[in-house]
PDB file of C-alpha atoms and ligand atoms in Angstrom:
ATOM      1  CA  MET A   1      62.201  61.650  41.366  1.00 67.00           C
ATOM      2  CA  THR A   2      59.920  62.053  44.321  1.00 76.00           C
ATOM      3  CA  GLN A   3      60.445  59.694  47.235  1.00 79.00           C
ATOM      4  CA  LEU A   4      57.323  58.813  49.164  1.00 90.00           C
ATOM      5  CA  LYS A   5      57.660  59.203  52.909  1.00 90.00           C
ATOM      6  CA  PHE A   6      55.557  58.842  55.997  1.00 87.00           C
ATOM      7  CA  CYS A   7      55.849  60.437  59.393  1.00 88.00           C
ATOM      8  CA  LYS A   8      56.790  58.420  62.485  1.00 89.00           C
ATOM      9  CA  THR A   9      57.415  59.665  65.999  1.00 90.00           C
ATOM     10  CA  CYS A  10      60.763  58.458  67.331  1.00 91.00           C
ATOM     11  CA  PRO A  11      60.221  56.398  70.513  1.00 89.00           C
ATOM     12  CA  ILE A  12      63.554  57.573  71.909  1.00 92.00           C
ATOM     13  CA  CYS A  13      63.507  61.348  71.445  1.00 96.00           C
ATOM     14  CA  GLY A  14      59.804  61.783  70.653  1.00 94.00           C
ATOM     15  CA  ARG A  15      60.401  63.888  67.553  1.00 95.00           C
ATOM     16  CA  LYS A  16      58.834  63.197  64.192  1.00 93.00           C
ATOM     17  CA  THR A  17      61.007  61.690  61.505  1.00 91.00           C
ATOM     18  CA  LEU A  18      60.186  61.322  57.831  1.00 90.00           C
ATOM     19  CA  ILE A  19      60.771  57.736  56.725  1.00 88.00           C
ATOM     20  CA  PRO A  20      60.822  56.458  53.139  1.00 89.00           C
ATOM     21  CA  ILE A  21      57.695  54.399  52.547  1.00 89.00           C
ATOM     22  CA  GLN A  22      59.726  51.367  51.460  1.00 91.00           C
ATOM     23  CA  CYS A  23      61.333  51.294  54.921  1.00 91.00           C
ATOM     24  CA  PHE A  24      58.002  50.658  56.615  1.00 89.00           C
ATOM     25  CA  GLY A  25      58.377  47.752  59.052  1.00 90.00           C
ATOM     26  CA  LYS A  26      62.175  47.866  58.917  1.00 93.00           C
ATOM     27  CA  GLU A  27      64.841  49.149  61.271  1.00 94.00           C
ATOM     28  CA  ILE A  28      65.521  52.799  60.549  1.00 93.00           C
ATOM     29  CA  THR A  29      67.660  55.484  62.120  1.00 94.00           C
ATOM     30  CA  CYS A  30      66.168  58.587  63.690  1.00 93.00           C
ATOM     31  CA  GLY A  31      67.329  61.728  61.937  1.00 90.00           C
ATOM     32  CA  HIS A  32      67.420  63.645  65.236  1.00 93.00           C
ATOM     33  CA  CYS A  33      68.998  61.353  67.851  1.00 96.00           C
ATOM     34  CA  HIS A  34      70.376  58.684  65.491  1.00 96.00           C
ATOM     35  CA  SER A  35      68.748  55.902  67.482  1.00 95.00           C
ATOM     36  CA  ASP A  36      67.648  52.778  65.649  1.00 95.00           C
ATOM     37  CA  PHE A  37      64.021  51.754  65.886  1.00 92.00           C
ATOM     38  CA  ARG A  38      61.519  49.796  63.864  1.00 91.00           C
ATOM     39  CA  ALA A  39      59.337  51.903  61.595  1.00 89.00           C
ATOM     40  CA  THR A  40      55.979  50.375  62.441  1.00 82.00           C
ATOM     41  CA  ALA A  41      52.705  51.760  63.636  1.00 67.00           C
ATOM     42  CA  PRO A  42      52.346  52.005  67.427  1.00 56.00           C
ATOM     43  CA  THR A  43      51.978  48.659  69.166  1.00 54.00           C
ATOM     44  CA  GLY A  44      48.462  47.622  70.104  1.00 52.00           C
ATOM     45  CA  ASN A  45      47.073  49.286  67.018  1.00 52.00           C
ATOM     46  CA  ARG A  46      47.183  46.568  64.368  1.00 56.00           C
ATOM     47  CA  ALA A  47      44.169  47.863  62.487  1.00 58.00           C
ATOM     48  CA  ASN A  48      45.934  51.153  61.983  1.00 61.00           C
ATOM     49  CA  GLU A  49      49.081  49.356  60.862  1.00 60.00           C
ATOM     50  CA  SER A  50      47.299  47.333  58.202  1.00 69.00           C
ATOM     51  CA  GLU A  51      45.577  50.485  57.045  1.00 72.00           C
ATOM     52  CA  LEU A  52      48.951  52.144  56.659  1.00 71.00           C
ATOM     53  CA  MET A  53      50.236  49.156  54.707  1.00 73.00           C
ATOM     54  CA  ASP A  54      47.246  49.447  52.384  1.00 79.00           C
ATOM     55  CA  ARG A  55      48.067  53.100  51.878  1.00 77.00           C
ATOM     56  CA  ALA A  56      51.704  52.227  51.223  1.00 78.00           C
ATOM     57  CA  ASP A  57      50.685  49.675  48.632  1.00 81.00           C
ATOM     58  CA  SER A  58      48.401  52.098  46.848  1.00 82.00           C
ATOM     59  CA  LEU A  59      51.035  54.846  46.979  1.00 79.00           C
ATOM     60  CA  LEU A  60      53.631  52.506  45.508  1.00 81.00           C
ATOM     61  CA  ALA A  61      51.192  51.419  42.806  1.00 81.00           C
ATOM     62  CA  THR A  62      50.519  55.064  42.007  1.00 76.00           C
ATOM     63  CA  SER A  63      54.197  55.969  41.832  1.00 72.00           C
ATOM     64  CA  SER A  64      55.153  53.003  39.660  1.00 66.00           C
ATOM     65  CA  GLY A  65      52.390  53.861  37.199  1.00 60.00           C
ATOM     66  CA  GLY A  66      52.928  57.588  37.471  1.00 55.00           C
ATOM     67  CA  ARG A  67      54.508  58.214  34.084  1.00 61.00           C
ATOM     68  CA  LEU A  68      51.292  59.155  32.349  1.00 55.00           C
ATOM     69  CA  SER A  69      50.811  62.650  30.960  1.00 61.00           C
TER      70      SER A  69
HETATM   71 ZN1   ZN B   1      65.040  60.181  67.864  1.00 55.16          ZN
END
């Protein structure tokens, strides 16, 4: 089963971490430095964040209905 992920730059170590899409907006742990941070879009960029949420919703809708063929 494929798990949908998105890429987020860790604010502590600056490296990119793949985060499961269902963890968007939640506290997650960096896979590199093991620091906890919130998996949101960068602050001051709310338009981008809502766009990402729309993408997450459509991705989730696609995956839940993805048993065709
Ligand atoms: Zn980190």
